[in-house]
Amino acid sequence: MLSTNEIREIEAEAAHYPTRQAICIDAMRIVQRHRGWISDESLHDIAAHLGMSVTDLDSVATFYNLIFRKPVGRHVIMVCDSVSCWIMGYDRVREHLCKQLGIRLGETTPDNRFTLLPIVCLGCCDRAPAMMVDNDLHNDLDPQKIDRALETYR
């Protein structure tokens, strides 16, 4: 069941859109902000609230990699695997992150502090390699910068 706050926020956004289906991404982001991820139950509730089929909403949810369909850690690290980041050292960045966190891409640390996910592009190709932790962009990465960045989220 969607909370009163979630419904109020969804309806406030809906006023800016021509159809209820057009707000589906924002609605999922609102619920995700409150709950951390979009469970099957949440997906059903959002779909019902917007008058959409669960299948249609799930197809949107699984297309956008910023909608989390399983629980994530308190901090989500998105490591950019664009062509620019590949050229500038993505492999080294990914390996260092995996080693420091003790997890692989797609996993969450045992203490639920970090989830490590790939992302197609963070839009800062001139400062590659890059990662985003929550809403903070970190670029021109090397192992020392990664370690300093991770320390700020501990």
Coordinates of N, CA and C in Angstrom, one line a residue:
M1 N 0.8 -1.2 0.0 CA 0.0 0.0 0.0 C 0.9 1.2 0.0
L2 N 0.6 2.2 -0.9 CA 1.3 3.4 -0.9 C 1.0 4.2 0.3
S3 N 2.0 4.9 0.8 CA 1.8 5.8 2.0 C 1.1 7.1 1.6
T4 N 0.5 7.7 2.6 CA -0.1 9.0 2.3 C 0.9 10.0 1.7
N5 N 2.1 10.0 2.2 CA 3.1 10.9 1.7 C 3.5 10.6 0.3
E6 N 3.6 9.3 0.0 CA 3.9 8.9 -1.4 C 2.8 9.3 -2.4
I7 N 1.6 9.1 -2.0 CA 0.4 9.4 -2.8 C 0.4 10.9 -3.0
R8 N 0.6 11.7 -2.0 CA 0.6 13.1 -2.1 C 1.7 13.6 -3.0
E9 N 2.9 13.1 -2.9 CA 4.0 13.5 -3.8 C 3.7 13.1 -5.3
I10 N 3.2 11.9 -5.5 CA 2.9 11.4 -6.8 C 1.8 12.3 -7.4
E11 N 0.8 12.7 -6.7 CA -0.3 13.5 -7.2 C 0.2 14.9 -7.5
A12 N 1.2 15.4 -6.7 CA 1.7 16.8 -7.0 C 2.5 16.8 -8.3
E13 N 3.2 15.7 -8.6 CA 3.9 15.6 -9.9 C 2.9 15.3 -11.0
A14 N 1.9 14.6 -10.8 CA 0.9 14.2 -11.8 C 0.3 15.5 -12.4
A15 N 0.2 16.5 -11.6 CA -0.5 17.8 -12.1 C 0.3 18.4 -13.2
H16 N 1.6 18.0 -13.4 CA 2.4 18.5 -14.4 C 2.4 17.7 -15.7
Y17 N 1.7 16.6 -15.7 CA 1.7 15.7 -16.9 C 0.4 15.6 -17.5
P18 N 0.3 15.3 -18.8 CA -0.9 15.2 -19.5 C -1.7 13.9 -19.2
T19 N -1.0 12.8 -18.9 CA -1.6 11.6 -18.6 C -1.0 11.0 -17.3
R20 N -1.8 10.1 -16.7 CA -1.2 9.4 -15.5 C -0.1 8.5 -15.8
Q21 N -0.1 7.9 -17.0 CA 1.0 7.0 -17.3 C 2.3 7.7 -17.5
A22 N 2.2 9.0 -17.9 CA 3.4 9.8 -18.1 C 4.2 10.0 -16.8
I23 N 3.6 9.8 -15.7 CA 4.3 10.1 -14.4 C 4.9 8.8 -13.9
C24 N 4.8 7.7 -14.6 CA 5.2 6.4 -14.0 C 6.7 6.4 -13.5
I25 N 7.6 7.0 -14.2 CA 9.0 7.0 -13.7 C 9.1 7.8 -12.5
D26 N 8.5 9.0 -12.5 CA 8.6 9.8 -11.3 C 7.9 9.1 -10.1
A27 N 6.8 8.5 -10.3 CA 6.1 7.8 -9.2 C 7.0 6.7 -8.7
M28 N 7.7 5.9 -9.5 CA 8.6 4.9 -9.0 C 9.8 5.5 -8.3
R29 N 10.3 6.6 -8.7 CA 11.4 7.3 -8.1 C 11.0 7.8 -6.7
I30 N 9.7 8.3 -6.6 CA 9.2 8.8 -5.3 C 9.1 7.6 -4.3
V31 N 8.5 6.5 -4.8 CA 8.4 5.4 -3.9 C 9.8 4.8 -3.5
Q32 N 10.7 4.8 -4.5 CA 12.1 4.3 -4.2 C 12.8 5.2 -3.2
R33 N 12.6 6.5 -3.3 CA 13.2 7.4 -2.4 C 12.7 7.1 -0.9
H34 N 11.5 6.7 -0.8 CA 10.9 6.4 0.6 C 11.3 5.0 1.0
R35 N 11.4 4.1 0.1 CA 11.6 2.7 0.5 C 13.0 2.1 0.2
G36 N 13.7 2.8 -0.7 CA 15.0 2.3 -1.1 C 15.0 1.5 -2.4
W37 N 13.9 0.9 -2.7 CA 13.8 0.1 -3.9 C 12.3 -0.1 -4.3
I38 N 12.1 -0.7 -5.4 CA 10.7 -1.0 -5.9 C 10.4 -2.5 -5.8
S39 N 9.7 -2.9 -4.8 CA 9.4 -4.3 -4.7 C 8.2 -4.7 -5.6
D40 N 7.9 -6.0 -5.8 CA 6.8 -6.4 -6.6 C 5.5 -5.8 -6.0
E41 N 5.3 -5.7 -4.7 CA 4.1 -5.2 -4.1 C 4.0 -3.7 -4.4
S42 N 5.1 -3.0 -4.3 CA 5.1 -1.5 -4.7 C 4.8 -1.3 -6.1
L43 N 5.3 -2.2 -7.0 CA 5.0 -2.1 -8.4 C 3.5 -2.2 -8.7
H44 N 2.9 -3.2 -8.0 CA 1.5 -3.4 -8.2 C 0.7 -2.2 -7.7
D45 N 1.1 -1.7 -6.5 CA 0.4 -0.5 -5.9 C 0.5 0.7 -6.8
I46 N 1.7 1.0 -7.3 CA 1.9 2.1 -8.2 C 1.1 2.0 -9.5
A47 N 1.2 0.8 -10.1 CA 0.4 0.5 -11.3 C -1.1 0.7 -11.1
A48 N -1.6 0.2 -10.0 CA -3.0 0.4 -9.7 C -3.3 1.9 -9.5
H49 N -2.5 2.6 -8.8 CA -2.7 4.0 -8.6 C -2.7 4.8 -9.9
L50 N -1.9 4.4 -10.8 CA -1.8 5.2 -12.1 C -2.7 4.6 -13.1
G51 N -3.4 3.5 -12.9 CA -4.3 2.9 -13.9 C -3.5 2.3 -15.0
M52 N -2.4 1.7 -14.7 CA -1.5 1.0 -15.7 C -1.5 -0.5 -15.4
S53 N -1.1 -1.3 -16.4 CA -0.9 -2.7 -16.1 C 0.4 -2.8 -15.4
V54 N 0.5 -3.9 -14.6 CA 1.8 -4.2 -13.9 C 2.9 -4.5 -14.9
T55 N 2.5 -5.2 -16.0 CA 3.4 -5.6 -17.0 C 4.0 -4.3 -17.7
D56 N 3.2 -3.3 -18.0 CA 3.7 -2.1 -18.6 C 4.6 -1.4 -17.7
L57 N 4.2 -1.3 -16.4 CA 5.1 -0.5 -15.5 C 6.4 -1.3 -15.2
D58 N 6.3 -2.6 -15.1 CA 7.6 -3.4 -14.9 C 8.5 -3.2 -16.1
S59 N 7.9 -3.1 -17.3 CA 8.8 -3.0 -18.5 C 9.5 -1.6 -18.4
V60 N 8.9 -0.6 -17.9 CA 9.6 0.7 -17.7 C 10.6 0.6 -16.6
A61 N 10.2 -0.1 -15.5 CA 11.1 -0.2 -14.4 C 12.4 -1.0 -14.7
T62 N 12.3 -2.0 -15.5 CA 13.5 -2.8 -15.9 C 14.3 -2.2 -17.0
F63 N 13.7 -1.2 -17.7 CA 14.5 -0.5 -18.8 C 15.4 0.5 -18.2
Y64 N 14.9 1.2 -17.2 CA 15.7 2.3 -16.6 C 16.5 1.8 -15.4
N65 N 17.9 1.9 -15.6 CA 18.7 1.3 -14.5 C 18.8 2.1 -13.2
L66 N 18.1 3.2 -13.1 CA 18.0 3.9 -11.9 C 16.8 3.6 -11.0
I67 N 16.0 2.7 -11.5 CA 14.9 2.1 -10.7 C 15.4 0.8 -10.2
F68 N 15.5 0.6 -8.9 CA 16.1 -0.6 -8.3 C 15.0 -1.6 -8.0
R69 N 15.0 -2.7 -8.6 CA 14.0 -3.8 -8.5 C 14.4 -4.8 -7.4
K70 N 15.5 -4.6 -6.7 CA 15.8 -5.4 -5.6 C 16.5 -4.5 -4.5
P71 N 16.5 -4.9 -3.3 CA 17.1 -4.0 -2.3 C 18.6 -3.6 -2.6
V72 N 18.9 -2.4 -2.2 CA 20.3 -1.9 -2.4 C 20.8 -1.4 -1.1
G73 N 22.1 -1.2 -1.1 CA 22.7 -0.7 0.2 C 22.4 0.8 0.4
R74 N 22.9 1.3 1.5 CA 22.6 2.7 1.9 C 23.2 3.6 0.9
H75 N 24.3 3.3 0.3 CA 24.9 4.1 -0.8 C 25.0 3.2 -2.1
V76 N 24.6 3.8 -3.2 CA 24.7 3.1 -4.5 C 25.8 3.7 -5.3
I77 N 26.7 2.9 -5.7 CA 27.8 3.3 -6.5 C 27.5 2.9 -7.9
M78 N 27.5 3.8 -8.8 CA 27.3 3.6 -10.3 C 28.6 3.8 -10.9
V79 N 29.2 2.8 -11.4 CA 30.5 2.9 -12.1 C 30.3 2.9 -13.6
C80 N 30.8 4.0 -14.2 CA 30.5 4.2 -15.6 C 31.3 3.3 -16.5
D81 N 30.6 2.6 -17.4 CA 31.3 1.7 -18.3 C 31.2 2.1 -19.8
S82 N 31.1 3.4 -20.0 CA 31.0 4.0 -21.3 C 32.4 3.7 -22.1
V83 N 32.3 4.0 -23.4 CA 33.6 3.8 -24.2 C 34.7 4.7 -23.6
S84 N 34.4 5.9 -23.3 CA 35.4 6.8 -22.8 C 36.0 6.3 -21.5
C85 N 35.2 5.8 -20.6 CA 35.7 5.2 -19.3 C 36.5 4.0 -19.6
W86 N 36.0 3.2 -20.5 CA 36.8 2.0 -20.9 C 38.2 2.3 -21.3
I87 N 38.3 3.3 -22.2 CA 39.6 3.8 -22.7 C 40.5 4.3 -21.6
M88 N 39.8 5.0 -20.6 CA 40.6 5.7 -19.6 C 40.8 4.9 -18.3
G89 N 40.4 3.7 -18.3 CA 40.8 2.8 -17.2 C 39.6 2.2 -16.4
Y90 N 38.5 2.0 -17.0 CA 37.4 1.4 -16.4 C 37.7 0.1 -15.7
D91 N 38.5 -0.7 -16.3 CA 38.9 -2.0 -15.8 C 39.6 -1.9 -14.4
R92 N 40.5 -0.9 -14.4 CA 41.3 -0.7 -13.2 C 40.4 -0.1 -12.1
V93 N 39.5 0.8 -12.4 CA 38.5 1.3 -11.4 C 37.6 0.2 -10.9
R94 N 37.0 -0.6 -11.8 CA 36.1 -1.6 -11.4 C 36.8 -2.6 -10.5
E95 N 38.0 -3.1 -10.9 CA 38.7 -4.0 -10.1 C 39.1 -3.5 -8.7
H96 N 39.5 -2.2 -8.6 CA 39.8 -1.6 -7.3 C 38.5 -1.5 -6.5
L97 N 37.4 -1.1 -7.0 CA 36.2 -1.0 -6.3 C 35.8 -2.4 -5.8
C98 N 35.8 -3.4 -6.6 CA 35.4 -4.7 -6.2 C 36.4 -5.2 -5.1
K99 N 37.6 -5.0 -5.2 CA 38.6 -5.4 -4.2 C 38.3 -4.7 -2.9
Q100 N 38.2 -3.4 -2.9 CA 38.0 -2.6 -1.7 C 36.7 -2.9 -1.0
L101 N 35.6 -3.2 -1.8 CA 34.3 -3.5 -1.2 C 34.1 -5.0 -0.9
G102 N 34.9 -5.8 -1.6 CA 34.7 -7.3 -1.4 C 33.5 -7.8 -2.1
I103 N 33.1 -7.2 -3.1 CA 31.9 -7.6 -3.9 C 32.1 -7.5 -5.4
R104 N 31.2 -8.0 -6.2 CA 31.3 -7.9 -7.6 C 30.2 -6.9 -8.1
L105 N 30.2 -6.6 -9.3 CA 29.2 -5.7 -9.9 C 27.8 -6.4 -9.6
G106 N 26.8 -5.6 -9.2 CA 25.5 -6.1 -9.0 C 25.3 -6.6 -7.6
E107 N 26.3 -6.5 -6.7 CA 26.2 -7.0 -5.4 C 26.2 -5.9 -4.3
T108 N 25.8 -6.2 -3.1 CA 25.8 -5.3 -2.0 C 26.7 -5.8 -0.9
T109 N 27.4 -4.9 -0.3 CA 28.3 -5.4 0.8 C 27.5 -6.0 1.9
P110 N 28.2 -7.0 2.7 CA 27.4 -7.7 3.7 C 26.8 -6.7 4.8
D111 N 27.4 -5.5 5.0 CA 26.9 -4.6 6.0 C 25.8 -3.7 5.4
N112 N 25.5 -3.9 4.1 CA 24.5 -3.1 3.4 C 24.9 -1.6 3.2
R113 N 26.1 -1.4 3.3 CA 26.6 0.0 3.1 C 26.6 0.4 1.7
F114 N 27.2 -0.5 0.8 CA 27.3 -0.1 -0.6 C 26.7 -1.2 -1.5
T115 N 26.2 -0.7 -2.6 CA 25.8 -1.6 -3.8 C 26.6 -1.0 -4.9
L116 N 27.2 -1.9 -5.7 CA 28.0 -1.6 -6.9 C 27.3 -2.0 -8.1
L117 N 27.0 -1.0 -9.0 CA 26.3 -1.3 -10.2 C 26.9 -0.6 -11.4
P118 N 26.9 -1.2 -12.6 CA 27.4 -0.5 -13.8 C 26.3 0.5 -14.3
I119 N 26.8 1.5 -15.0 CA 25.9 2.4 -15.7 C 26.5 2.7 -17.0
V120 N 25.6 2.9 -18.0 CA 26.0 3.0 -19.4 C 26.9 4.3 -19.6
C121 N 26.5 5.4 -19.0 CA 27.2 6.6 -19.2 C 26.8 7.6 -18.1
L122 N 27.7 8.3 -17.5 CA 27.4 9.4 -16.6 C 27.5 10.7 -17.2
G123 N 27.9 10.8 -18.5 CA 27.9 12.1 -19.2 C 29.1 13.0 -18.8
C124 N 30.1 12.4 -18.4 CA 31.3 13.3 -18.1 C 32.6 12.6 -18.7
C125 N 32.4 12.3 -20.0 CA 33.5 11.6 -20.8 C 34.8 12.4 -20.8
D126 N 34.8 13.7 -20.7 CA 36.0 14.4 -20.6 C 36.7 14.3 -19.3
R127 N 36.1 13.7 -18.3 CA 36.7 13.5 -17.0 C 36.7 12.0 -16.6
A128 N 36.8 11.1 -17.6 CA 36.8 9.7 -17.4 C 38.1 9.2 -16.8
P129 N 38.0 8.1 -16.0 CA 36.9 7.3 -15.6 C 36.1 7.9 -14.5
A130 N 34.8 7.6 -14.4 CA 34.0 8.2 -13.4 C 33.0 7.2 -12.7
M131 N 32.6 7.7 -11.6 CA 31.5 6.9 -10.8 C 30.7 7.9 -10.1
M132 N 29.5 7.5 -9.8 CA 28.6 8.3 -9.0 C 28.2 7.5 -7.7
V133 N 28.3 8.2 -6.6 CA 27.9 7.6 -5.3 C 26.7 8.4 -4.8
D134 N 25.6 7.7 -4.7 CA 24.3 8.4 -4.5 C 24.1 9.5 -5.5
N135 N 24.2 10.8 -5.2 CA 24.0 11.8 -6.2 C 25.4 12.6 -6.4
D136 N 26.5 12.0 -5.9 CA 27.8 12.7 -6.0 C 28.6 12.1 -7.1
L137 N 29.0 13.0 -8.0 CA 29.9 12.5 -9.2 C 31.3 12.6 -8.8
H138 N 32.1 11.5 -9.1 CA 33.5 11.5 -8.8 C 34.1 11.1 -10.2
N139 N 35.1 11.9 -10.6 CA 35.7 11.7 -11.9 C 37.2 11.7 -11.8
D140 N 37.8 11.5 -13.0 CA 39.3 11.4 -13.1 C 39.8 10.4 -12.0
L141 N 39.2 9.3 -11.9 CA 39.4 8.3 -10.9 C 40.7 7.6 -11.0
D142 N 41.4 7.4 -9.8 CA 42.5 6.5 -9.7 C 42.3 5.8 -8.3
P143 N 43.1 4.9 -8.0 CA 42.8 4.1 -6.7 C 42.8 5.0 -5.5
Q144 N 43.6 6.0 -5.4 CA 43.6 6.9 -4.3 C 42.3 7.8 -4.2
K145 N 41.9 8.3 -5.3 CA 40.6 9.0 -5.3 C 39.4 8.1 -4.9
I146 N 39.4 6.9 -5.4 CA 38.4 6.0 -5.0 C 38.4 5.7 -3.5
D147 N 39.5 5.5 -3.0 CA 39.6 5.2 -1.5 C 39.1 6.4 -0.7
R148 N 39.6 7.6 -1.1 CA 39.1 8.8 -0.4 C 37.6 9.0 -0.5
A149 N 37.1 8.7 -1.7 CA 35.6 8.9 -1.9 C 34.9 7.9 -1.1
L150 N 35.3 6.6 -1.1 CA 34.6 5.6 -0.3 C 34.7 5.9 1.2
E151 N 35.7 6.5 1.7 CA 35.9 6.9 3.1 C 34.8 7.9 3.5
T152 N 34.4 8.8 2.6 CA 33.4 9.8 3.0 C 32.0 9.2 3.2
Y153 N 31.8 8.0 2.7 CA 30.5 7.3 2.9 C 30.5 6.2 3.9
R154 N 31.6 6.1 4.7 CA 31.6 5.1 5.7 C 31.0 5.5 7.0

